[in-house]
Amino acid sequence: MTHPDPSTTAGPGPGVPAPEATPVVPPAARRRALGAALAASISGLMFGWDAMSLNVIKNALAFHTGASTGMLGFAVAFGVLTAVLGAFLAGRLSDRIGRRAIMIVAAILFIVSSVGTAFVGDSMAMFLFWRIFSGMAMGAAMTIAPAYVSETSPASMRGMLVSLRQFMLIIGLFVCGLLGDAMLAAAPAPQGDAPLSTSQLGLLGLHLEVWQWAFLSVALGGVIYLVASLLIPESPRFLIAHGRTDQARAVLARTVGEEGVDQRVEEITRSLTDHGSGHGSGRRGSGFRALLVPGTSRLQRIVWVGIGLAALQQLVGINAIFYYATTIFATIGFGEQDALKQTLVLTAVKVVAIILGMLLVDRVGRRPLLLWGSISMFAALVVTAVIMLTAPQVAQDGGGTAPDLASSPVLGILALVALCLYVGAYAGTWGPIMWVLIGEMFPNRMRGAATSVAGGVEWASNFAVTLTFPVLAAWSIGTTYAVYAIIALASILFVLKLVPETKNLELEQMDDIVDAPAAART
């Protein structure tokens, strides 16, 4: 096969082969692929469910354990840290026991850890113990979903189906947030200075505190995830890798159609054992060894691309933007009591953006949408940084100063517009499309291990931003946003120079993305 020179490849991106003619996918196969994607995407819903339970328990945890503010912050963030381990283990382990098996294990961990957390009493140690398993479940479920959906979806709709997880995450955060608010609203007034989340609710013959019901509801979500995972087929790529070719052929026929199934099985088999580019170099390493340039200890270029995508998705500061959103809303008349209205505005922006992204990702492509997202986020962050640096400064109770946007309605409105632009750009592009690429751009032989590495980097970057933003913001919120703007600028260059276009490519063509740069140099 002849590889194009990456320096002269215009539309698709660096070193990417032209997509082959895409077979027509029967409606029944499309529906089955959608069903499998929805089941895997429940991981996004679980993220929202878990976030709701943490929001409900924070005050109760401080009340029951007497934890300091610092300890409480660490306890809530501890799940993110353990998610790094879950993500790192999930992809590689899925090569041994299966993608679907990882989802089943994650669902069981959600159930067990949520029930355990509901009965920790006044023990912070037990809360942290159960957060180890819930965090690992979250990291594993969120990381394995893109790989599984990519491997069970037709190429023509793969981007949209992988993006479903991000859509479920957005909806889950909103709906589960409403569920938490409803439980708190139904609770009777607490005694003394106890927080509302410690009030008892009588349901199903049990009298438990609100925060306990919140975690038991997460266990219910885990049951839904478990049942859905048991009903879907295993990845055909995993089945072929383990010699279960007949089962893989049946799964492919059901999810992508009967046309060309035997040829597809042959292509998958070859991609799992050979170089895949026609050079006849024979069998390669497996597992984490497959991530290395053959004969060296260096990671392959495509692995570094995955690491860069995963890190940049978080380092552009998405969590920090939400952290400061309340201040921006307050400048145009939204008080703390209007938290639901603020949430509705941001959720509406995110839902519209993700739907547009899902509709465009398989038509426009991954690279154009990522570029649009990076440019939009860069512009929004620059505007926000300038506003924060030029606005009048007011003294804070804890020391230091902060921008006084309330004294200038024009600046407040500009900041709100910039906030919505940033949130929309992220939700419709980098939020889902990073995971689309992580799930599909790695060759079959390394997908599990490479997804582990990228997933671990994404969660670690999430933790780093969450940990450092309060310190940076206390120093200078305007300068902090300028730093994020520089990172967004770097993401533009990263996409232009390194990110391949994978639209309409079969997963078995991803070997060409790995091999093209070296082939072009020779």
Coordinates of C-alpha atoms in Angstrom, one line a residue:
M1 CA 0.0 0.0 0.0
T2 CA 1.3 3.5 -0.8
H3 CA 1.2 6.0 2.0
P4 CA 0.7 9.7 1.3
D5 CA 3.3 12.1 2.4
P6 CA 2.0 13.7 5.6
S7 CA 3.5 17.0 4.6
T8 CA 1.2 17.2 1.6
T9 CA -1.9 15.6 3.0
A10 CA -4.4 18.5 3.3
G11 CA -7.9 17.5 4.3
P12 CA -7.6 14.3 6.3
G13 CA -4.6 15.3 8.4
P14 CA -1.1 14.0 8.9
G15 CA -0.4 10.7 7.1
V16 CA -4.0 9.4 6.9
P17 CA -5.2 7.1 4.0
A18 CA -8.2 8.1 2.0
P19 CA -11.4 6.3 3.3
E20 CA -12.6 3.4 1.4
A21 CA -16.2 3.2 0.1
T22 CA -18.4 2.7 3.1
P23 CA -20.9 -0.2 2.8
V24 CA -24.5 0.6 3.4
V25 CA -25.6 -0.4 6.9
P26 CA -29.1 -1.9 7.2
P27 CA -31.5 -0.1 9.5
A28 CA -31.7 -3.1 11.8
A29 CA -27.9 -3.2 12.2
R30 CA -27.9 0.6 12.9
R31 CA -30.5 0.1 15.7
R32 CA -28.4 -2.7 17.3
A33 CA -25.3 -0.6 17.1
L34 CA -27.2 2.2 18.7
G35 CA -28.4 -0.1 21.5
A36 CA -24.9 -1.3 22.3
A37 CA -23.7 2.3 22.3
L38 CA -26.5 3.4 24.7
A39 CA -25.6 0.6 27.1
A40 CA -21.9 1.6 27.2
S41 CA -22.8 5.3 27.4
I42 CA -24.6 4.7 30.7
S43 CA -21.2 5.3 32.2
G44 CA -21.8 9.0 31.5
L45 CA -25.0 8.8 33.4
M46 CA -23.2 7.2 36.3
F47 CA -20.8 10.1 36.4
G48 CA -23.7 12.5 36.9
W49 CA -25.2 10.2 39.5
D50 CA -22.0 10.0 41.5
A51 CA -21.5 13.8 41.3
M52 CA -25.0 14.3 42.7
S53 CA -24.3 12.0 45.7
L54 CA -21.0 13.8 46.5
N55 CA -22.8 17.1 46.4
V56 CA -25.4 15.8 48.8
I57 CA -22.9 14.2 51.3
K58 CA -20.4 17.0 51.6
N59 CA -22.1 18.9 54.5
A60 CA -23.2 15.6 56.2
L61 CA -19.6 14.2 56.0
A62 CA -18.2 17.3 57.7
F63 CA -21.0 17.2 60.3
H64 CA -20.6 13.5 61.1
T65 CA -16.8 13.2 61.0
G66 CA -15.7 16.7 62.0
A67 CA -13.4 16.8 59.0
S68 CA -11.6 20.1 58.2
T69 CA -12.3 21.9 55.0
G70 CA -9.0 20.7 53.5
M71 CA -9.7 17.1 54.5
L72 CA -13.2 17.3 53.1
G73 CA -11.9 18.6 49.8
F74 CA -9.4 15.8 49.6
A75 CA -12.1 13.2 50.4
V76 CA -14.4 14.5 47.6
A77 CA -11.5 14.7 45.1
F78 CA -10.1 11.3 46.1
G79 CA -12.5 9.5 43.7
V80 CA -10.9 11.4 40.8
L81 CA -7.4 10.2 41.9
T82 CA -8.5 6.6 42.1
A83 CA -10.2 6.9 38.7
V84 CA -6.7 7.3 37.3
L85 CA -5.9 3.8 38.5
G86 CA -9.2 2.4 37.2
A87 CA -8.7 4.0 33.7
F88 CA -5.1 2.8 33.6
L89 CA -6.1 -0.8 34.4
A90 CA -9.3 -1.0 32.4
G91 CA -8.0 -0.8 28.8
R92 CA -5.2 -3.3 29.2
L93 CA -7.3 -5.7 31.3
S94 CA -10.0 -5.5 28.7
D95 CA -7.6 -7.2 26.3
R96 CA -7.6 -10.2 28.6
I97 CA -11.2 -10.5 29.8
G98 CA -13.1 -8.4 27.3
R99 CA -14.5 -4.9 26.9
R100 CA -18.0 -6.0 28.0
A101 CA -16.5 -7.8 31.0
I102 CA -14.9 -4.5 32.2
M103 CA -18.3 -2.8 32.0
I104 CA -19.8 -5.6 34.1
V105 CA -17.1 -5.4 36.7
A106 CA -17.4 -1.6 36.8
A107 CA -21.2 -1.9 37.3
I108 CA -20.7 -4.3 40.2
L109 CA -18.1 -2.0 41.8
F110 CA -20.6 0.9 41.5
I111 CA -23.3 -1.2 43.3
V112 CA -21.0 -2.5 46.1
S113 CA -19.2 0.8 46.7
S114 CA -22.4 2.9 46.7
V115 CA -24.1 0.6 49.2
G116 CA -20.9 0.5 51.4
T117 CA -20.7 4.3 51.3
A118 CA -24.3 4.7 52.4
F119 CA -23.4 3.0 55.7
V120 CA -20.0 4.5 56.6
G121 CA -21.5 6.2 59.6
D122 CA -19.1 8.7 61.1
S123 CA -15.9 7.1 59.7
M124 CA -13.9 9.1 57.2
A125 CA -11.6 6.1 56.7
M126 CA -14.5 4.0 55.5
F127 CA -15.7 6.7 53.2
L128 CA -12.2 6.9 51.6
F129 CA -12.1 3.1 51.4
W130 CA -15.3 2.8 49.4
R131 CA -14.3 5.8 47.2
I132 CA -11.3 3.8 46.0
F133 CA -13.7 1.3 44.4
S134 CA -16.2 3.9 43.1
G135 CA -13.4 5.9 41.6
M136 CA -11.9 2.9 40.0
A137 CA -15.4 2.0 38.6
M138 CA -15.8 5.5 37.2
G139 CA -12.3 5.5 35.6
A140 CA -12.8 2.1 34.1
A141 CA -16.4 2.6 32.8
M142 CA -15.7 6.0 31.3
T143 CA -12.4 4.9 29.6
I144 CA -13.6 1.6 28.1
A145 CA -16.9 2.9 26.7
P146 CA -15.2 4.7 23.7
A147 CA -13.2 1.7 22.7
Y148 CA -16.2 -0.7 23.0
V149 CA -18.5 1.6 21.0
S150 CA -15.8 2.2 18.3
E151 CA -15.4 -1.6 17.9
T152 CA -19.1 -2.3 17.6
S153 CA -20.2 0.6 15.4
P154 CA -20.3 1.1 11.6
A155 CA -17.6 3.6 10.5
S156 CA -20.2 5.9 9.1
M157 CA -21.9 6.6 12.5
R158 CA -19.0 5.8 14.9
G159 CA -18.3 9.4 15.9
M160 CA -21.9 10.1 16.8
L161 CA -22.3 6.9 18.8
V162 CA -19.1 7.4 20.8
S163 CA -20.3 11.0 21.5
L164 CA -23.5 9.6 23.1
R165 CA -21.5 9.0 26.3
Q166 CA -20.8 12.8 26.6
F167 CA -24.5 13.5 25.9
M168 CA -25.5 11.1 28.7
L169 CA -22.9 12.7 31.0
I170 CA -24.4 16.2 30.4
I171 CA -28.0 14.9 30.9
G172 CA -26.9 12.8 33.9
L173 CA -25.4 15.8 35.7
F174 CA -28.5 17.8 35.2
V175 CA -31.2 15.2 35.9
C176 CA -29.3 13.6 38.9
G177 CA -28.7 17.1 40.2
L178 CA -32.5 17.6 40.2
L179 CA -32.9 14.3 41.9
G180 CA -30.5 15.4 44.7
D181 CA -32.4 18.7 45.1
A182 CA -35.7 16.8 45.2
M183 CA -34.5 14.6 48.0
L184 CA -33.3 17.6 50.0
A185 CA -36.6 19.4 49.4
A186 CA -38.6 16.4 50.6
A187 CA -36.5 16.1 53.8
P188 CA -37.9 17.6 57.1
A189 CA -36.0 20.4 58.8
P190 CA -33.0 19.1 60.7
Q191 CA -32.5 19.5 64.4
G192 CA -30.1 22.1 65.7
D193 CA -27.3 23.1 63.4
A194 CA -27.3 19.8 61.5
P195 CA -27.2 20.2 57.7
L196 CA -30.3 19.3 55.7
S197 CA -28.6 16.3 54.2
T198 CA -28.6 14.6 57.6
S199 CA -32.4 14.8 57.9
Q200 CA -34.2 11.4 57.8
L201 CA -36.5 10.3 55.0
G202 CA -38.8 7.3 55.2
L203 CA -38.9 5.3 52.0
L204 CA -39.6 1.6 51.4
G205 CA -40.0 1.1 55.1
L206 CA -36.5 2.4 55.8
H207 CA -35.6 5.6 57.7
L208 CA -32.3 6.8 56.4
E209 CA -30.6 10.2 56.1
V210 CA -30.9 12.0 52.8
W211 CA -27.2 11.5 51.9
Q212 CA -27.6 7.7 52.4
W213 CA -30.6 7.6 50.0
A214 CA -28.4 9.6 47.5
F215 CA -25.8 6.8 47.5
L216 CA -28.4 4.0 47.4
S217 CA -29.8 5.7 44.3
V218 CA -26.3 5.4 42.7
A219 CA -26.5 1.7 43.5
L220 CA -29.7 1.6 41.5
G221 CA -27.9 3.2 38.6
G222 CA -25.3 0.5 38.9
V223 CA -28.0 -2.1 38.6
I224 CA -29.3 -0.5 35.4
Y225 CA -25.7 -0.4 34.0
L226 CA -25.2 -4.0 35.0
V227 CA -28.3 -5.3 33.3
A228 CA -27.6 -3.2 30.1
S229 CA -24.0 -4.6 30.0
L230 CA -25.2 -8.2 30.3
L231 CA -27.6 -7.7 27.3
I232 CA -25.0 -6.4 24.8
P233 CA -22.5 -8.5 22.8
E234 CA -18.8 -8.6 23.3
S235 CA -16.5 -6.6 21.0
P236 CA -15.8 -8.5 17.8
R237 CA -12.2 -7.4 17.8
F238 CA -11.8 -9.0 21.3
L239 CA -13.5 -12.2 20.1
I240 CA -11.2 -12.5 17.1
A241 CA -8.1 -11.9 19.2
H242 CA -9.2 -14.8 21.4
G243 CA -10.0 -17.2 18.6
R244 CA -13.8 -16.9 18.8
T245 CA -14.2 -16.1 15.1
D246 CA -17.7 -17.4 14.6
Q247 CA -19.0 -15.3 17.5
A248 CA -17.3 -12.3 16.1
R249 CA -18.8 -12.9 12.7
A250 CA -22.2 -13.0 14.2
V251 CA -21.7 -9.8 16.2
L252 CA -20.4 -8.0 13.1
A253 CA -23.4 -9.2 11.0
R254 CA -25.8 -7.9 13.7
T255 CA -24.2 -4.5 14.2
V256 CA -22.7 -3.5 10.9
G257 CA -24.6 -5.7 8.4
E258 CA -24.0 -8.9 6.5
E259 CA -22.2 -7.2 3.6
G260 CA -18.5 -8.0 3.6
V261 CA -18.4 -9.7 7.0
D262 CA -15.9 -12.4 6.0
Q263 CA -13.6 -9.8 4.5
R264 CA -13.9 -7.7 7.7
V265 CA -13.0 -10.7 9.9
E266 CA -10.0 -11.4 7.7
E267 CA -8.9 -7.7 8.0
I268 CA -9.3 -7.7 11.8
T269 CA -7.4 -10.9 12.1
R270 CA -4.5 -9.5 10.0
S271 CA -4.5 -6.2 11.9
L272 CA -4.1 -8.1 15.2
T273 CA -1.2 -10.2 14.1
D274 CA 0.7 -8.4 11.3
H275 CA 2.2 -5.1 10.5
G276 CA -0.9 -4.2 8.5
S277 CA 0.9 -2.2 5.9
G278 CA 2.0 -4.8 3.5
H279 CA 5.7 -4.7 4.5
G280 CA 5.6 -8.2 5.9
S281 CA 7.3 -7.5 9.1
G282 CA 5.4 -10.2 10.9
R283 CA 4.0 -10.4 14.3
R284 CA 4.4 -7.5 16.7
G285 CA 4.4 -7.2 20.5
S286 CA 1.1 -7.2 22.4
G287 CA -0.1 -5.3 25.4
F288 CA 2.0 -2.3 26.5
R289 CA 4.9 -3.6 24.3
A290 CA 2.7 -2.7 21.3
L291 CA 2.8 0.9 22.3
L292 CA 6.6 1.0 21.6
V293 CA 8.4 1.6 18.4
P294 CA 9.5 -1.9 17.4
G295 CA 13.0 -2.6 18.7
T296 CA 13.1 0.5 20.9
S297 CA 11.9 1.7 24.3
R298 CA 10.2 4.8 22.7
L299 CA 6.4 5.3 22.6
Q300 CA 5.0 5.3 19.1
R301 CA 3.9 8.7 17.7
I302 CA 0.2 7.9 17.8
V303 CA 0.4 7.1 21.5
W304 CA 1.9 10.5 22.2
V305 CA -1.0 12.0 20.2
G306 CA -3.4 10.2 22.4
I307 CA -1.6 11.4 25.6
G308 CA -1.6 15.0 24.2
L309 CA -5.3 14.9 23.4
A310 CA -6.2 13.5 26.8
A311 CA -4.1 16.1 28.7
L312 CA -5.2 19.1 26.6
Q313 CA -8.9 18.2 27.1
Q314 CA -8.6 19.0 30.8
L315 CA -5.7 21.5 30.9
V316 CA -7.8 24.1 28.9
G317 CA -9.5 24.6 32.2
I318 CA -13.1 23.3 31.9
N319 CA -13.5 22.6 35.6
A320 CA -12.1 26.0 36.4
I321 CA -14.6 27.8 34.2
F322 CA -17.5 26.2 36.1
Y323 CA -15.8 27.0 39.4
Y324 CA -16.1 30.7 38.6
A325 CA -19.4 30.7 36.7
T326 CA -21.5 31.7 39.8
T327 CA -19.5 35.0 40.0
I328 CA -20.2 35.8 36.4
F329 CA -23.9 35.0 36.7
A330 CA -24.2 37.2 39.8
T331 CA -23.1 40.3 37.7
I332 CA -26.3 40.2 35.7
G333 CA -28.7 39.7 38.5
F334 CA -28.6 35.9 39.3
G335 CA -28.1 35.4 43.1
E336 CA -27.1 32.3 44.9
Q337 CA -30.8 31.4 45.2
D338 CA -31.0 31.2 41.4
A339 CA -28.6 28.3 41.1
L340 CA -31.2 26.3 39.2
K341 CA -31.5 29.0 36.6
Q342 CA -27.8 29.2 36.2
T343 CA -27.7 25.4 35.8
L344 CA -30.5 25.5 33.2
V345 CA -28.7 28.1 31.1
L346 CA -25.4 26.2 31.1
T347 CA -27.1 22.9 30.5
A348 CA -29.1 24.3 27.6
V349 CA -25.9 25.6 26.0
K350 CA -24.1 22.2 26.5
V351 CA -27.0 20.1 25.2
V352 CA -27.4 22.2 22.0
A353 CA -23.6 22.1 21.5
I354 CA -23.3 18.3 22.0
I355 CA -26.2 17.6 19.7
L356 CA -24.7 19.8 16.9
G357 CA -21.3 18.0 17.5
M358 CA -23.0 14.6 17.2
L359 CA -24.7 15.6 14.0
L360 CA -21.5 17.0 12.4
V361 CA -18.7 14.7 13.7
D362 CA -19.3 12.0 11.0
R363 CA -20.0 14.5 8.3
V364 CA -17.5 17.4 8.8
G365 CA -14.8 15.3 10.5
R366 CA -12.9 15.2 13.8
R367 CA -10.1 17.6 13.0
P368 CA -12.3 20.6 11.7
L369 CA -14.5 20.4 14.8
L370 CA -11.5 20.2 17.2
L371 CA -9.9 23.2 15.5
W372 CA -13.2 25.2 15.7
G373 CA -13.4 24.3 19.4
S374 CA -9.8 25.2 20.1
I375 CA -10.1 28.6 18.3
S376 CA -13.4 29.4 20.1
M377 CA -12.1 28.4 23.5
F378 CA -9.0 30.5 22.9
A379 CA -11.0 33.5 22.0
A380 CA -13.4 33.1 25.0
L381 CA -10.5 32.6 27.4
V382 CA -8.7 35.7 26.1
V383 CA -11.8 37.8 26.5
T384 CA -12.4 36.5 30.0
A385 CA -8.7 37.0 31.0
V386 CA -8.8 40.6 29.7
I387 CA -12.1 41.3 31.6
M388 CA -10.7 39.8 34.8
L389 CA -7.4 41.8 34.6
T390 CA -9.0 45.2 33.7
A391 CA -12.1 45.1 36.0
P392 CA -12.0 47.0 39.2
Q393 CA -10.6 45.0 42.1
V394 CA -12.2 44.5 45.5
A395 CA -10.7 43.1 48.7
Q396 CA -11.7 39.6 49.7
D397 CA -12.5 38.5 53.3
G398 CA -9.8 35.9 53.2
G399 CA -7.2 38.3 51.9
G400 CA -6.2 39.3 48.3
T401 CA -8.5 40.9 45.7
A402 CA -10.9 39.8 43.0
P403 CA -12.5 41.4 40.0
D404 CA -15.6 43.4 40.7
L405 CA -17.7 42.7 37.7
A406 CA -20.9 43.8 39.4
S407 CA -19.8 47.5 39.1
S408 CA -19.7 47.2 35.3
P409 CA -22.8 45.5 33.7
V410 CA -21.1 45.6 30.2
L411 CA -18.1 43.6 31.5
G412 CA -20.5 41.2 33.2
I413 CA -22.5 40.6 30.0
L414 CA -19.3 40.1 28.0
A415 CA -18.0 37.7 30.5
L416 CA -21.3 35.7 30.3
V417 CA -21.1 35.6 26.5
A418 CA -17.5 34.4 26.7
L419 CA -18.5 31.8 29.3
C420 CA -21.3 30.4 27.1
L421 CA -19.0 30.4 24.1
Y422 CA -16.4 28.5 26.0
V423 CA -18.9 26.0 27.4
G424 CA -20.6 25.4 24.0
A425 CA -17.3 25.0 22.2
Y426 CA -15.9 22.5 24.7
A427 CA -19.2 20.5 25.0
G428 CA -19.6 20.2 21.2
T429 CA -15.9 19.5 20.3
W430 CA -13.1 18.6 22.8
G431 CA -15.5 17.1 25.4
P432 CA -16.7 14.2 23.2
I433 CA -14.3 14.2 20.2
M434 CA -11.2 13.6 22.3
W435 CA -12.9 10.3 23.3
V436 CA -14.0 9.6 19.8
L437 CA -10.4 9.7 18.7
I438 CA -9.1 7.8 21.7
G439 CA -11.6 5.1 21.0
E440 CA -10.8 4.7 17.3
M441 CA -7.4 6.0 16.2
F442 CA -5.3 3.3 17.8
P443 CA -4.7 0.1 15.8
N444 CA -6.5 -3.0 17.0
R445 CA -3.4 -4.6 18.5
M446 CA -2.7 -1.7 20.9
R447 CA -6.2 -0.2 21.5
G448 CA -6.7 -1.6 24.9
A449 CA -3.3 -0.6 26.3
A450 CA -3.2 2.8 24.5
T451 CA -6.7 3.6 25.8
S452 CA -5.5 2.8 29.3
V453 CA -2.6 5.3 29.1
A454 CA -4.8 8.0 27.5
G455 CA -7.6 7.5 30.0
G456 CA -5.2 7.6 33.0
V457 CA -3.7 10.9 31.7
E458 CA -7.1 12.4 31.2
W459 CA -8.2 11.7 34.8
A460 CA -4.8 12.8 36.2
S461 CA -5.0 16.1 34.3
N462 CA -8.6 16.5 35.7
F463 CA -7.2 16.1 39.2
A464 CA -4.4 18.5 38.6
V465 CA -6.7 21.3 37.3
T466 CA -9.1 20.7 40.2
L467 CA -6.2 20.8 42.7
T468 CA -4.4 23.8 41.4
F469 CA -7.2 26.2 40.3
P470 CA -8.2 27.5 43.7
V471 CA -4.5 28.4 44.5
L472 CA -4.0 30.1 41.1
A473 CA -7.3 31.9 41.3
A474 CA -6.5 33.3 44.7
W475 CA -3.3 34.6 43.3
S476 CA -4.8 36.1 40.1
I477 CA -7.9 34.9 38.4
G478 CA -7.2 37.0 35.3
T479 CA -3.7 35.6 34.9
T480 CA -5.0 32.1 35.5
Y481 CA -7.4 32.4 32.6
A482 CA -4.6 33.8 30.5
V483 CA -2.6 30.6 31.2
Y484 CA -5.6 28.5 30.1
A485 CA -5.8 30.7 26.9
I486 CA -2.2 29.8 26.1
I487 CA -3.0 26.1 26.5
A488 CA -6.0 26.5 24.2
L489 CA -3.6 28.2 21.7
A490 CA -1.3 25.2 22.0
S491 CA -4.2 22.9 21.3
I492 CA -4.7 24.7 18.0
L493 CA -1.2 23.9 16.9
F494 CA -1.4 20.4 18.3
V495 CA -4.4 19.6 16.1
L496 CA -2.9 21.2 13.0
K497 CA 0.4 19.4 13.3
L498 CA -0.4 16.0 14.9
V499 CA -4.0 14.9 15.0
P500 CA -5.1 12.6 12.2
E501 CA -8.6 12.6 10.6
T502 CA -10.3 9.3 11.1
K503 CA -13.7 10.1 9.7
N504 CA -15.2 7.0 7.8
L505 CA -12.0 5.0 8.2
E506 CA -12.4 1.4 9.3
L507 CA -10.6 0.5 12.5
E508 CA -8.4 -1.8 10.5
Q509 CA -7.1 1.2 8.5
M510 CA -5.6 2.8 11.7
D511 CA -2.3 0.9 11.1
D512 CA -1.8 3.4 8.2
I513 CA -1.9 6.3 10.6
V514 CA 0.8 4.7 12.7
D515 CA 3.0 3.7 9.8
A516 CA 2.6 6.7 7.4
P517 CA 5.1 9.1 8.9
A518 CA 7.9 6.5 8.9
A519 CA 7.0 5.3 5.4
A520 CA 6.9 8.9 4.1
R521 CA 10.5 9.5 5.3
T522 CA 11.7 6.5 3.4

